[in-house]
Amino acid sequence: MAMRPIATTRQVTGIPTGRLATWWVIGSEIVIFGGLLGSYLMHRLVNMQWANYAAHTNTWAGAFNTLVLLTSSLSAVLAHHAASHGDGKKAARYLWMTMGGGALFVAVKAVEWTHEIQLGYTISSNAFWAFYYTAAGLHALHVIAGVIIMGIISVACLKNEDLHRVELIGNYWHFVDLVWIFLFPLLYIAK
Amino acid sequence: MAESVPAADVHAHDDHGHHEQSFASKYLFSTDHKMIAMQYMFTGMAMALIGGFFAYAFRMQLAFPGMDVPFWGQVSAAEYNALVTNHGTIMIFWVAMPVLIAAFGNYLIPLMCGCDDMVFPRLNRLSYQIFLLSAVVLIASFFVEGGAFGGAWTAYPPLSAKAEYSLTPLGSTIWVIAVALEFVAFLLGGINFVTTAMNSRAEGMGMYDIPVVIWMIVIASILFMASVGPLIAGAVMLVFDQTLGTNFFDPDRGGDPILWQHLFWFFGHPEVYVVLLPALGITADIMATFSRKKIFAYKTVLYTTFATGVLSFMVWAHHQFIAGVDPRMAHVFTITTLLISIPIAELCFVYIATLYKGSITLSTPMLWALAFLGEFLIGGVTGIFLGASGADVYFHDTYFVLAHFHYTFFPIAIIGTFAGVTYWFPKMFGRMMNETLGKIHFWGTVIPFNCIFIPLFFLGMGGQHRRIYNYENFPELAGQGMQDIRIFATVSLLVMLAFQVVFFINFIMSLRSGKKAPNNPWRANTLEWQTPSPPPHGNFGSEMPKVYRGPYEYGTPGREEDFWPQNAPS
């Protein structure tokens, strides 16, 4: 492995480069979801009958997933705490718990969607279901990506390498969490 | 090309440990910001040739309907649509963006900020690879069944969403995917640019010691990041409409085609400023250097640019005045659109004030910079007509609009690029360009450019609608007077394209046998000129520069030299 360029070691703002870049990533993600949810809201406000379609979504599954995702954020915080004390092994274990939460979230989603598709509510049924599957699907992709990245980071943690990354993936995971906090009421509760 | 330049006077100060690199690792998989900049630049230039060739083909069809166009053949109606669509798409997304932001950003940010590379070198390489893939995907759309997408670069549904309307079942999906890939590449690149400029500046370089061109590229990257998100979501929705049978944009089944226009222009209008700002930055640096004067009101330039950036998010619906938006909303957008001309006009005045009483050298880069100012002004002034919703109802979708935005984009993407390339060529390749050929190319480009587009304003005012394949079918537009103007514009285009050969001859001749460039041929202050031409791997050798002052200290009283490099201790 070649030596790192000097540019990668500088820190003029006082904020570590990785953290800075993660925030820029999150910023650009916010506008992606913002555009999607903004479009959904504009439609929802003028289409009263969408409340009838939304009545078919499974609020309990959504609520359970909210609980799962919020709990997984707790273990992400605990992983950061362990990493900031230099305990890579402990951080890795907490990251695995978070990954477990992410996996459970996706599994619940899969069961839920299978059921809905069997009932005939597919992505091409109407504009509400199109938004439902697109927005929740895009979010689920972010969950899956987060789990994969966390897996890579946890391997490095076991060797006590690059522990600062635990904080970065934690920030990302909180963001994914936050998107769900918007999706859950918009797609499941508002009926 | 870049490869043929011997790195002779480089004291191989290779901090990075690898002395013998294979061809692939040096030119194809390099993480060096200068090499990635060259990759972006040459890819952008190749795409410009394709985009220019498309313009040639469809302009020939307009001037001489039904003729056998040399090197293309008969232009069918479907081909005409595909050519126009992809001319626009290529020139904005695969020429203006990669050259102005990615090539100059990659080349200049680490050099001008006094560091050795970007903060994420491998992410940088990935960004270029995704960009190259996107270019290949776009070109591939010409070879699929049904041909390339022909629904205009704005891709309005339902035309773009349904194969039975667009008649390009594969082409339109491939088009959206190519554009989306390109966005991913520039998001990665943009995050890298912003983070590098924030965190990796040389010791002593404060916020207000950053050259204007770097500020402009950084602000442009932020604008891009903040505006492209809704369109990425929109692209996903459009692909689903095309392939999965969803109905986001289908009015027959509860969707809304205007939604796409909002998502597109919420990005599309800031995008104008995304490409404008780097061009403004390039010309600002050139004007200061060749007027031997400090930039007039450096901080005002920055504040004005911030204001432009903020306002650029509030003007998008002026593209939709006749798309059925509420007239009350049209008033609001008329006002914001007219407002945004204030900061831009202010920048023009700042540039003129920089020139005022300067010691001006009319070198080739300076000529390009001055032409940028003059031509962009025409684009800006004609924009006032279109920003006012009342006048726009008449002008909308005529050649007046077309001529207007070519008067903004041509100065940005072509004149701005030539200004930058001729100015930094000595640094990039270690050779001086030929000034005589450079000036022939300059006049041979700028005069025909005006001959192409000024007549089109008049055609537009005469009611000539855009996106028409053959005007012979429209009795009120088919008169010989109007046809003569079309022929004049097309002939001017041929002249302009012919003069580009001069540029390529100059480029290649200068690369092979141009005069060896000294470190600082223009006697400029910024850090990239304080290192060998071309800069070695690592840019500044073993000792990174320290910065003592701002970038525009020209003609300081009491100094023997009329310039004062940023890194000179006293």
CSV table of C-alpha atoms in Angstrom, one decimal, chain A residues 4-179:
chain,number,residue,atom,x,y,z
A,4,ARG,CA,-1.1,8.4,2.0
A,5,PRO,CA,-1.1,11.8,0.3
A,6,ILE,CA,-0.5,14.7,2.6
A,7,ALA,CA,-3.9,16.0,1.6
A,8,THR,CA,-5.7,13.1,3.3
A,9,THR,CA,-4.0,14.0,6.7
A,10,ARG,CA,-4.8,17.7,6.8
A,11,GLN,CA,-7.6,19.1,8.9
A,12,VAL,CA,-7.9,22.8,8.4
A,13,THR,CA,-11.5,23.2,9.6
A,14,GLY,CA,-10.7,21.1,12.7
A,15,ILE,CA,-13.4,18.6,11.6
A,16,PRO,CA,-11.9,15.2,10.5
A,17,THR,CA,-12.2,14.8,6.8
A,18,GLY,CA,-14.2,11.6,7.0
A,19,ARG,CA,-16.8,13.2,9.2
A,20,LEU,CA,-17.1,16.3,7.0
A,21,ALA,CA,-17.6,14.1,3.9
A,22,THR,CA,-20.2,12.0,5.6
A,23,TRP,CA,-22.2,15.1,6.4
A,24,TRP,CA,-22.0,16.1,2.8
A,25,VAL,CA,-23.2,12.7,1.8
A,26,ILE,CA,-26.1,12.9,4.2
A,27,GLY,CA,-26.9,16.4,3.0
A,28,SER,CA,-27.2,15.2,-0.6
A,29,GLU,CA,-29.3,12.2,0.6
A,30,ILE,CA,-31.6,14.6,2.4
A,31,VAL,CA,-32.5,16.3,-0.9
A,32,ILE,CA,-33.0,13.0,-2.7
A,33,PHE,CA,-35.5,11.9,0.0
A,34,GLY,CA,-36.8,15.4,0.3
A,35,GLY,CA,-37.7,15.5,-3.4
A,36,LEU,CA,-39.4,12.2,-3.3
A,37,LEU,CA,-41.4,12.9,-0.1
A,38,GLY,CA,-42.2,16.4,-1.2
A,39,SER,CA,-43.7,15.1,-4.4
A,40,TYR,CA,-45.6,12.5,-2.4
A,41,LEU,CA,-47.0,15.2,0.0
A,42,MET,CA,-48.1,17.5,-2.8
A,43,HIS,CA,-50.0,14.6,-4.3
A,44,ARG,CA,-51.4,13.4,-1.0
A,45,LEU,CA,-52.7,16.9,-0.2
A,46,VAL,CA,-54.9,17.1,-3.3
A,47,ASN,CA,-55.9,13.4,-3.5
A,48,MET,CA,-58.2,12.7,-0.6
A,49,GLN,CA,-58.9,9.2,-1.7
A,50,TRP,CA,-55.2,8.2,-1.0
A,51,ALA,CA,-56.2,7.9,2.6
A,52,ASN,CA,-58.3,4.9,1.6
A,53,TYR,CA,-55.3,3.2,-0.1
A,54,ALA,CA,-53.1,4.0,2.9
A,55,ALA,CA,-55.7,2.2,5.1
A,56,HIS,CA,-54.4,-1.1,3.6
A,57,THR,CA,-50.9,-0.6,4.9
A,58,ASN,CA,-49.9,-2.6,8.0
A,59,THR,CA,-49.4,-0.1,10.8
A,60,TRP,CA,-48.3,-2.7,13.3
A,61,ALA,CA,-45.6,-4.0,11.0
A,62,GLY,CA,-44.5,-0.4,10.5
A,63,ALA,CA,-44.5,0.3,14.2
A,64,PHE,CA,-42.6,-2.8,15.0
A,65,ASN,CA,-40.0,-1.8,12.4
A,66,THR,CA,-39.7,1.6,13.9
A,67,LEU,CA,-38.9,0.1,17.2
A,68,VAL,CA,-36.4,-2.3,15.6
A,69,LEU,CA,-34.6,0.6,13.8
A,70,LEU,CA,-34.6,2.9,16.8
A,71,THR,CA,-33.1,0.1,19.0
A,72,SER,CA,-30.4,-0.6,16.4
A,73,SER,CA,-29.5,3.1,16.6
A,74,LEU,CA,-28.9,2.7,20.3
A,75,SER,CA,-26.4,-0.1,19.7
A,76,ALA,CA,-24.8,2.1,17.0
A,77,VAL,CA,-24.2,4.7,19.7
A,78,LEU,CA,-22.8,2.1,22.1
A,79,ALA,CA,-20.5,0.9,19.3
A,80,HIS,CA,-19.3,4.5,18.9
A,81,HIS,CA,-18.8,4.8,22.7
A,82,ALA,CA,-16.7,1.6,22.7
A,83,ALA,CA,-14.7,2.7,19.7
A,84,SER,CA,-13.9,6.1,21.2
A,85,HIS,CA,-12.4,4.2,24.1
A,86,GLY,CA,-10.3,2.2,21.8
A,87,ASP,CA,-12.2,-1.1,22.4
A,88,GLY,CA,-12.5,-2.4,18.8
A,89,LYS,CA,-13.8,-5.9,19.8
A,90,LYS,CA,-16.6,-4.4,21.8
A,91,ALA,CA,-17.4,-1.9,19.1
A,92,ALA,CA,-17.6,-4.8,16.5
A,93,ARG,CA,-20.0,-6.7,18.7
A,94,TYR,CA,-22.3,-3.7,19.0
A,95,LEU,CA,-22.1,-3.1,15.3
A,96,TRP,CA,-23.2,-6.7,14.8
A,97,MET,CA,-26.3,-6.0,16.9
A,98,THR,CA,-27.0,-3.0,14.8
A,99,MET,CA,-26.6,-5.1,11.7
A,100,GLY,CA,-29.0,-7.6,13.2
A,101,GLY,CA,-31.5,-4.9,13.6
A,102,GLY,CA,-31.1,-3.8,10.0
A,103,ALA,CA,-31.6,-7.4,8.9
A,104,LEU,CA,-34.7,-7.9,11.0
A,105,PHE,CA,-36.1,-4.6,9.5
A,106,VAL,CA,-35.6,-5.9,6.0
A,107,ALA,CA,-37.1,-9.3,6.8
A,108,VAL,CA,-40.2,-7.7,8.3
A,109,LYS,CA,-40.5,-5.6,5.2
A,110,ALA,CA,-40.2,-8.6,3.0
A,111,VAL,CA,-43.0,-10.4,4.7
A,112,GLU,CA,-45.2,-7.3,4.7
A,113,TRP,CA,-44.6,-6.7,1.0
A,114,THR,CA,-45.2,-10.3,0.1
A,115,HIS,CA,-48.6,-10.1,1.8
A,116,GLU,CA,-49.5,-6.8,0.2
A,117,ILE,CA,-48.5,-8.0,-3.3
A,118,GLN,CA,-50.6,-11.2,-2.8
A,119,LEU,CA,-53.6,-9.0,-2.0
A,120,GLY,CA,-53.0,-7.3,-5.3
A,121,TYR,CA,-51.5,-4.0,-4.1
A,122,THR,CA,-48.5,-3.7,-6.5
A,123,ILE,CA,-46.3,-0.8,-7.5
A,124,SER,CA,-48.4,-0.3,-10.7
A,125,SER,CA,-51.8,-0.3,-8.9
A,126,ASN,CA,-52.0,3.4,-8.6
A,127,ALA,CA,-49.9,6.5,-7.7
A,128,PHE,CA,-50.1,5.9,-3.9
A,129,TRP,CA,-48.7,2.4,-4.1
A,130,ALA,CA,-46.1,3.6,-6.6
A,131,PHE,CA,-44.9,6.1,-4.0
A,132,TYR,CA,-45.2,3.6,-1.2
A,133,TYR,CA,-43.0,1.0,-2.8
A,134,THR,CA,-40.6,3.5,-4.3
A,135,ALA,CA,-40.0,5.5,-1.1
A,136,ALA,CA,-39.9,2.5,1.3
A,137,GLY,CA,-37.8,0.6,-1.3
A,138,LEU,CA,-35.2,3.4,-1.6
A,139,HIS,CA,-35.1,3.5,2.1
A,140,ALA,CA,-34.7,-0.3,2.4
A,141,LEU,CA,-31.8,-0.1,-0.1
A,142,HIS,CA,-30.1,2.4,2.3
A,143,VAL,CA,-30.6,0.0,5.2
A,144,ILE,CA,-29.1,-2.8,3.2
A,145,ALA,CA,-26.1,-0.7,2.1
A,146,GLY,CA,-25.6,0.4,5.7
A,147,VAL,CA,-25.6,-3.2,6.9
A,148,ILE,CA,-23.0,-4.2,4.3
A,149,ILE,CA,-20.7,-1.2,5.1
A,150,MET,CA,-21.1,-1.9,8.8
A,151,GLY,CA,-19.9,-5.5,8.2
A,152,ILE,CA,-16.8,-4.2,6.5
A,153,ILE,CA,-16.1,-1.8,9.3
A,154,SER,CA,-16.7,-4.4,12.0
A,155,VAL,CA,-14.0,-6.6,10.5
A,156,ALA,CA,-11.5,-3.7,10.7
A,157,CYS,CA,-12.7,-3.1,14.3
A,158,LEU,CA,-11.7,-6.6,15.3
A,159,LYS,CA,-8.2,-5.7,14.3
A,160,ASN,CA,-8.5,-2.3,16.1
A,161,GLU,CA,-8.0,-0.5,12.7
A,162,ASP,CA,-9.8,2.7,11.6
A,163,LEU,CA,-12.0,3.0,14.7
A,164,HIS,CA,-13.0,6.5,13.7
A,165,ARG,CA,-15.2,4.9,11.0
A,166,VAL,CA,-17.6,3.6,13.6
A,167,GLU,CA,-18.7,7.1,14.2
A,168,LEU,CA,-19.2,7.8,10.5
A,169,ILE,CA,-21.4,4.8,9.9
A,170,GLY,CA,-23.2,5.6,13.1
A,171,ASN,CA,-24.1,9.1,11.6
A,172,TYR,CA,-25.3,7.5,8.4
A,173,TRP,CA,-27.4,5.0,10.4
A,174,HIS,CA,-29.1,7.7,12.4
A,175,PHE,CA,-29.9,9.4,9.1
A,176,VAL,CA,-31.5,6.2,7.7
A,177,ASP,CA,-33.4,6.0,11.0
A,178,LEU,CA,-34.6,9.6,10.6
A,179,VAL,CA,-35.8,9.0,7.1
